[in-house]
Amino acid sequence: VYGLSSYGIAAKNLAETGIEARTIESWKLNKDFALNENTILIVDEAGVVRTEDCEVIVAAAHKADARLV
């Protein structure tokens, strides 16, 4: 289970629950999550995520056959 968020504070809050989390910008730069068919990718505060970022996230999840929440 991995978490993504537009804001650092939200990523920090996810991390405090035990979920490995990053800001979307950090993840886009590093792509350091090993996404696969067993991955659950949580996008926190998805309503404020830029359309371009949503496209990148959805494409990465689809390519890896991961679940996107």
PDB file of N, CA and C in Angstrom:
ATOM      1  N   VAL A   1       0.850  -1.179   0.000  1.00  0.00           N
ATOM      2  CA  VAL A   1       0.000   0.000   0.000  1.00  0.00           C
ATOM      3  C   VAL A   1       0.887   1.230   0.000  1.00  0.00           C
ATOM      4  N   TYR A   2       0.622   2.114  -0.954  1.00  0.00           N
ATOM      5  CA  TYR A   2       1.350   3.368  -1.069  1.00  0.00           C
ATOM      6  C   TYR A   2       0.350   4.515  -1.106  1.00  0.00           C
ATOM      7  N   GLY A   3       0.790   5.680  -0.669  1.00  0.00           N
ATOM      8  CA  GLY A   3      -0.073   6.848  -0.679  1.00  0.00           C
ATOM      9  C   GLY A   3       0.557   8.007  -1.421  1.00  0.00           C
ATOM     10  N   LEU A   4      -0.295   8.752  -2.122  1.00  0.00           N
ATOM     11  CA  LEU A   4       0.125   9.966  -2.820  1.00  0.00           C
ATOM     12  C   LEU A   4      -0.792  11.105  -2.418  1.00  0.00           C
ATOM     13  N   SER A   5      -0.234  12.296  -2.359  1.00  0.00           N
ATOM     14  CA  SER A   5      -1.022  13.476  -2.034  1.00  0.00           C
ATOM     15  C   SER A   5      -0.404  14.702  -2.683  1.00  0.00           C
ATOM     16  N   SER A   6      -1.234  15.682  -2.957  1.00  0.00           N
ATOM     17  CA  SER A   6      -0.737  16.943  -3.507  1.00  0.00           C
ATOM     18  C   SER A   6       0.038  17.736  -2.466  1.00  0.00           C
ATOM     19  N   TYR A   7      -0.294  17.546  -1.208  1.00  0.00           N
ATOM     20  CA  TYR A   7       0.282  18.359  -0.139  1.00  0.00           C
ATOM     21  C   TYR A   7       1.160  17.534   0.790  1.00  0.00           C
ATOM     22  N   GLY A   8       2.261  18.115   1.210  1.00  0.00           N
ATOM     23  CA  GLY A   8       3.189  17.442   2.107  1.00  0.00           C
ATOM     24  C   GLY A   8       2.571  17.041   3.426  1.00  0.00           C
ATOM     25  N   ILE A   9       1.728  17.890   3.979  1.00  0.00           N
ATOM     26  CA  ILE A   9       1.113  17.578   5.282  1.00  0.00           C
ATOM     27  C   ILE A   9       0.198  16.358   5.169  1.00  0.00           C
ATOM     28  N   ALA A  10      -0.499  16.229   4.054  1.00  0.00           N
ATOM     29  CA  ALA A  10      -1.371  15.059   3.867  1.00  0.00           C
ATOM     30  C   ALA A  10      -0.531  13.795   3.679  1.00  0.00           C
ATOM     31  N   ALA A  11       0.580  13.902   2.956  1.00  0.00           N
ATOM     32  CA  ALA A  11       1.480  12.749   2.797  1.00  0.00           C
ATOM     33  C   ALA A  11       2.058  12.353   4.153  1.00  0.00           C
ATOM     34  N   LYS A  12       2.390  13.341   4.965  1.00  0.00           N
ATOM     35  CA  LYS A  12       2.912  13.066   6.309  1.00  0.00           C
ATOM     36  C   LYS A  12       1.857  12.360   7.157  1.00  0.00           C
ATOM     37  N   ASN A  13       0.611  12.808   7.064  1.00  0.00           N
ATOM     38  CA  ASN A  13      -0.473  12.171   7.820  1.00  0.00           C
ATOM     39  C   ASN A  13      -0.672  10.719   7.389  1.00  0.00           C
ATOM     40  N   LEU A  14      -0.594  10.454   6.097  1.00  0.00           N
ATOM     41  CA  LEU A  14      -0.686   9.070   5.618  1.00  0.00           C
ATOM     42  C   LEU A  14       0.463   8.241   6.172  1.00  0.00           C
ATOM     43  N   ALA A  15       1.661   8.808   6.141  1.00  0.00           N
ATOM     44  CA  ALA A  15       2.840   8.089   6.642  1.00  0.00           C
ATOM     45  C   ALA A  15       2.709   7.762   8.120  1.00  0.00           C
ATOM     46  N   GLU A  16       2.069   8.630   8.874  1.00  0.00           N
ATOM     47  CA  GLU A  16       1.889   8.388  10.309  1.00  0.00           C
ATOM     48  C   GLU A  16       0.961   7.214  10.581  1.00  0.00           C
ATOM     49  N   THR A  17       0.170   6.803   9.592  1.00  0.00           N
ATOM     50  CA  THR A  17      -0.703   5.635   9.748  1.00  0.00           C
ATOM     51  C   THR A  17       0.000   4.349   9.339  1.00  0.00           C
ATOM     52  N   GLY A  18       1.254   4.477   8.880  1.00  0.00           N
ATOM     53  CA  GLY A  18       2.007   3.299   8.474  1.00  0.00           C
ATOM     54  C   GLY A  18       2.046   3.072   6.978  1.00  0.00           C
ATOM     55  N   ILE A  19       1.415   3.958   6.214  1.00  0.00           N
ATOM     56  CA  ILE A  19       1.420   3.840   4.762  1.00  0.00           C
ATOM     57  C   ILE A  19       2.626   4.594   4.220  1.00  0.00           C
ATOM     58  N   GLU A  20       3.387   3.967   3.346  1.00  0.00           N
ATOM     59  CA  GLU A  20       4.496   4.661   2.709  1.00  0.00           C
ATOM     60  C   GLU A  20       3.908   5.700   1.761  1.00  0.00           C
ATOM     61  N   ALA A  21       4.207   6.962   1.993  1.00  0.00           N
ATOM     62  CA  ALA A  21       3.545   8.034   1.250  1.00  0.00           C
ATOM     63  C   ALA A  21       4.536   9.078   0.759  1.00  0.00           C
ATOM     64  N   ARG A  22       4.168   9.730  -0.342  1.00  0.00           N
ATOM     65  CA  ARG A  22       4.953  10.795  -0.946  1.00  0.00           C
ATOM     66  C   ARG A  22       4.001  11.869  -1.471  1.00  0.00           C
ATOM     67  N   THR A  23       4.538  13.040  -1.710  1.00  0.00           N
ATOM     68  CA  THR A  23       3.767  14.006  -2.494  1.00  0.00           C
ATOM     69  C   THR A  23       3.786  13.513  -3.933  1.00  0.00           C
ATOM     70  N   ILE A  24       2.822  13.947  -4.687  1.00  0.00           N
ATOM     71  CA  ILE A  24       2.752  13.536  -6.088  1.00  0.00           C
ATOM     72  C   ILE A  24       3.991  14.014  -6.842  1.00  0.00           C
ATOM     73  N   GLU A  25       4.413  15.245  -6.576  1.00  0.00           N
ATOM     74  CA  GLU A  25       5.592  15.783  -7.270  1.00  0.00           C
ATOM     75  C   GLU A  25       6.838  14.958  -6.958  1.00  0.00           C
ATOM     76  N   SER A  26       7.015  14.585  -5.701  1.00  0.00           N
ATOM     77  CA  SER A  26       8.165  13.769  -5.323  1.00  0.00           C
ATOM     78  C   SER A  26       8.116  12.418  -6.016  1.00  0.00           C
ATOM     79  N   TRP A  27       6.953  11.815  -6.045  1.00  0.00           N
ATOM     80  CA  TRP A  27       6.796  10.513  -6.691  1.00  0.00           C
ATOM     81  C   TRP A  27       7.068  10.608  -8.191  1.00  0.00           C
ATOM     82  N   LYS A  28       6.571  11.673  -8.834  1.00  0.00           N
ATOM     83  CA  LYS A  28       6.804  11.827 -10.273  1.00  0.00           C
ATOM     84  C   LYS A  28       8.291  11.967 -10.581  1.00  0.00           C
ATOM     85  N   LEU A  29       9.031  12.630  -9.723  1.00  0.00           N
ATOM     86  CA  LEU A  29      10.471  12.801  -9.934  1.00  0.00           C
ATOM     87  C   LEU A  29      11.249  11.508  -9.721  1.00  0.00           C
ATOM     88  N   ASN A  30      10.837  10.726  -8.701  1.00  0.00           N
ATOM     89  CA  ASN A  30      11.610   9.550  -8.305  1.00  0.00           C
ATOM     90  C   ASN A  30      11.018   8.221  -8.739  1.00  0.00           C
ATOM     91  N   LYS A  31       9.700   8.159  -8.903  1.00  0.00           N
ATOM     92  CA  LYS A  31       8.998   6.898  -9.233  1.00  0.00           C
ATOM     93  C   LYS A  31       9.548   5.748  -8.383  1.00  0.00           C
ATOM     94  N   ASP A  32       9.617   5.983  -7.070  1.00  0.00           N
ATOM     95  CA  ASP A  32      10.275   5.033  -6.179  1.00  0.00           C
ATOM     96  C   ASP A  32       9.349   3.993  -5.559  1.00  0.00           C
ATOM     97  N   PHE A  33       8.093   3.944  -5.990  1.00  0.00           N
ATOM     98  CA  PHE A  33       7.204   2.875  -5.538  1.00  0.00           C
ATOM     99  C   PHE A  33       7.270   1.741  -6.556  1.00  0.00           C
ATOM    100  N   ALA A  34       7.423   0.525  -6.089  1.00  0.00           N
ATOM    101  CA  ALA A  34       7.432  -0.643  -6.974  1.00  0.00           C
ATOM    102  C   ALA A  34       5.988  -1.088  -7.191  1.00  0.00           C
ATOM    103  N   LEU A  35       5.321  -0.497  -8.162  1.00  0.00           N
ATOM    104  CA  LEU A  35       3.917  -0.817  -8.424  1.00  0.00           C
ATOM    105  C   LEU A  35       3.816  -2.155  -9.146  1.00  0.00           C
ATOM    106  N   ASN A  36       2.841  -2.968  -8.711  1.00  0.00           N
ATOM    107  CA  ASN A  36       2.551  -4.237  -9.379  1.00  0.00           C
ATOM    108  C   ASN A  36       1.094  -4.599  -9.115  1.00  0.00           C
ATOM    109  N   GLU A  37       0.691  -5.793  -9.532  1.00  0.00           N
ATOM    110  CA  GLU A  37      -0.713  -6.194  -9.409  1.00  0.00           C
ATOM    111  C   GLU A  37      -1.180  -6.346  -7.961  1.00  0.00           C
ATOM    112  N   ASN A  38      -0.272  -6.366  -7.011  1.00  0.00           N
ATOM    113  CA  ASN A  38      -0.634  -6.469  -5.597  1.00  0.00           C
ATOM    114  C   ASN A  38      -0.657  -5.116  -4.896  1.00  0.00           C
ATOM    115  N   THR A  39      -0.384  -4.050  -5.632  1.00  0.00           N
ATOM    116  CA  THR A  39      -0.291  -2.711  -5.057  1.00  0.00           C
ATOM    117  C   THR A  39      -1.656  -2.055  -4.941  1.00  0.00           C
ATOM    118  N   ILE A  40      -1.869  -1.395  -3.814  1.00  0.00           N
ATOM    119  CA  ILE A  40      -3.006  -0.497  -3.638  1.00  0.00           C
ATOM    120  C   ILE A  40      -2.406   0.896  -3.527  1.00  0.00           C
ATOM    121  N   LEU A  41      -2.787   1.774  -4.431  1.00  0.00           N
ATOM    122  CA  LEU A  41      -2.271   3.135  -4.470  1.00  0.00           C
ATOM    123  C   LEU A  41      -3.388   4.089  -4.045  1.00  0.00           C
ATOM    124  N   ILE A  42      -3.202   4.741  -2.917  1.00  0.00           N
ATOM    125  CA  ILE A  42      -4.195   5.663  -2.373  1.00  0.00           C
ATOM    126  C   ILE A  42      -3.815   7.085  -2.771  1.00  0.00           C
ATOM    127  N   VAL A  43      -4.753   7.810  -3.357  1.00  0.00           N
ATOM    128  CA  VAL A  43      -4.538   9.219  -3.683  1.00  0.00           C
ATOM    129  C   VAL A  43      -5.392  10.032  -2.715  1.00  0.00           C
ATOM    130  N   ASP A  44      -4.725  10.644  -1.745  1.00  0.00           N
ATOM    131  CA  ASP A  44      -5.412  11.440  -0.737  1.00  0.00           C
ATOM    132  C   ASP A  44      -5.776  12.804  -1.321  1.00  0.00           C
ATOM    133  N   GLU A  45      -6.941  13.295  -0.969  1.00  0.00           N
ATOM    134  CA  GLU A  45      -7.430  14.590  -1.441  1.00  0.00           C
ATOM    135  C   GLU A  45      -7.421  14.645  -2.968  1.00  0.00           C
ATOM    136  N   ALA A  46      -7.938  13.592  -3.589  1.00  0.00           N
ATOM    137  CA  ALA A  46      -7.903  13.462  -5.044  1.00  0.00           C
ATOM    138  C   ALA A  46      -8.619  14.605  -5.757  1.00  0.00           C
ATOM    139  N   GLY A  47      -9.551  15.239  -5.091  1.00  0.00           N
ATOM    140  CA  GLY A  47     -10.299  16.332  -5.713  1.00  0.00           C
ATOM    141  C   GLY A  47      -9.454  17.547  -6.033  1.00  0.00           C
ATOM    142  N   VAL A  48      -8.296  17.666  -5.412  1.00  0.00           N
ATOM    143  CA  VAL A  48      -7.434  18.825  -5.678  1.00  0.00           C
ATOM    144  C   VAL A  48      -6.223  18.469  -6.536  1.00  0.00           C
ATOM    145  N   VAL A  49      -6.155  17.243  -7.007  1.00  0.00           N
ATOM    146  CA  VAL A  49      -5.031  16.806  -7.838  1.00  0.00           C
ATOM    147  C   VAL A  49      -5.224  17.360  -9.252  1.00  0.00           C
ATOM    148  N   ARG A  50      -4.153  17.906  -9.819  1.00  0.00           N
ATOM    149  CA  ARG A  50      -4.213  18.454 -11.176  1.00  0.00           C
ATOM    150  C   ARG A  50      -4.528  17.347 -12.179  1.00  0.00           C
ATOM    151  N   THR A  51      -5.252  17.690 -13.208  1.00  0.00           N
ATOM    152  CA  THR A  51      -5.645  16.725 -14.234  1.00  0.00           C
ATOM    153  C   THR A  51      -4.432  16.010 -14.818  1.00  0.00           C
ATOM    154  N   GLU A  52      -3.373  16.768 -15.090  1.00  0.00           N
ATOM    155  CA  GLU A  52      -2.161  16.180 -15.667  1.00  0.00           C
ATOM    156  C   GLU A  52      -1.559  15.140 -14.724  1.00  0.00           C
ATOM    157  N   ASP A  53      -1.590  15.431 -13.426  1.00  0.00           N
ATOM    158  CA  ASP A  53      -1.074  14.477 -12.442  1.00  0.00           C
ATOM    159  C   ASP A  53      -1.958  13.240 -12.371  1.00  0.00           C
ATOM    160  N   CYS A  54      -3.261  13.430 -12.453  1.00  0.00           N
ATOM    161  CA  CYS A  54      -4.185  12.284 -12.450  1.00  0.00           C
ATOM    162  C   CYS A  54      -3.881  11.358 -13.624  1.00  0.00           C
ATOM    163  N   GLU A  55      -3.613  11.942 -14.777  1.00  0.00           N
ATOM    164  CA  GLU A  55      -3.302  11.138 -15.958  1.00  0.00           C
ATOM    165  C   GLU A  55      -2.050  10.289 -15.742  1.00  0.00           C
ATOM    166  N   VAL A  56      -1.026  10.879 -15.129  1.00  0.00           N
ATOM    167  CA  VAL A  56       0.224  10.156 -14.865  1.00  0.00           C
ATOM    168  C   VAL A  56      -0.009   9.027 -13.864  1.00  0.00           C
ATOM    169  N   ILE A  57      -0.758   9.315 -12.815  1.00  0.00           N
ATOM    170  CA  ILE A  57      -1.026   8.325 -11.768  1.00  0.00           C
ATOM    171  C   ILE A  57      -1.854   7.171 -12.320  1.00  0.00           C
ATOM    172  N   VAL A  58      -2.919   7.495 -13.036  1.00  0.00           N
ATOM    173  CA  VAL A  58      -3.788   6.452 -13.599  1.00  0.00           C
ATOM    174  C   VAL A  58      -3.007   5.592 -14.589  1.00  0.00           C
ATOM    175  N   ALA A  59      -2.189   6.210 -15.422  1.00  0.00           N
ATOM    176  CA  ALA A  59      -1.403   5.453 -16.392  1.00  0.00           C
ATOM    177  C   ALA A  59      -0.422   4.505 -15.698  1.00  0.00           C
ATOM    178  N   ALA A  60       0.239   4.980 -14.646  1.00  0.00           N
ATOM    179  CA  ALA A  60       1.199   4.139 -13.918  1.00  0.00           C
ATOM    180  C   ALA A  60       0.483   2.965 -13.228  1.00  0.00           C
ATOM    181  N   ALA A  61      -0.673   3.250 -12.621  1.00  0.00           N
ATOM    182  CA  ALA A  61      -1.435   2.191 -11.954  1.00  0.00           C
ATOM    183  C   ALA A  61      -1.940   1.170 -12.984  1.00  0.00           C
ATOM    184  N   HIS A  62      -2.424   1.659 -14.109  1.00  0.00           N
ATOM    185  CA  HIS A  62      -2.942   0.767 -15.155  1.00  0.00           C
ATOM    186  C   HIS A  62      -1.817  -0.115 -15.702  1.00  0.00           C
ATOM    187  N   LYS A  63      -0.676   0.487 -15.996  1.00  0.00           N
ATOM    188  CA  LYS A  63       0.467  -0.269 -16.534  1.00  0.00           C
ATOM    189  C   LYS A  63       0.902  -1.385 -15.595  1.00  0.00           C
ATOM    190  N   ALA A  64       0.841  -1.114 -14.272  1.00  0.00           N
ATOM    191  CA  ALA A  64       1.269  -2.102 -13.269  1.00  0.00           C
ATOM    192  C   ALA A  64       0.144  -3.025 -12.846  1.00  0.00           C
ATOM    193  N   ASP A  65      -1.078  -2.770 -13.340  1.00  0.00           N
ATOM    194  CA  ASP A  65      -2.268  -3.525 -12.927  1.00  0.00           C
ATOM    195  C   ASP A  65      -2.518  -3.368 -11.431  1.00  0.00           C
ATOM    196  N   ALA A  66      -2.187  -2.181 -10.908  1.00  0.00           N
ATOM    197  CA  ALA A  66      -2.392  -1.880  -9.483  1.00  0.00           C
ATOM    198  C   ALA A  66      -3.800  -1.357  -9.252  1.00  0.00           C
ATOM    199  N   ARG A  67      -4.237  -1.416  -8.010  1.00  0.00           N
ATOM    200  CA  ARG A  67      -5.533  -0.847  -7.629  1.00  0.00           C
ATOM    201  C   ARG A  67      -5.326   0.605  -7.230  1.00  0.00           C
ATOM    202  N   LEU A  68      -6.214   1.459  -7.691  1.00  0.00           N
ATOM    203  CA  LEU A  68      -6.128   2.892  -7.423  1.00  0.00           C
ATOM    204  C   LEU A  68      -7.335   3.314  -6.621  1.00  0.00           C
ATOM    205  N   VAL A  69      -7.093   3.902  -5.454  1.00  0.00           N
ATOM    206  CA  VAL A  69      -8.182   4.329  -4.565  1.00  0.00           C
ATOM    207  C   VAL A  69      -8.059   5.810  -4.336  1.00  0.00           C
TER     208      VAL A  69
END
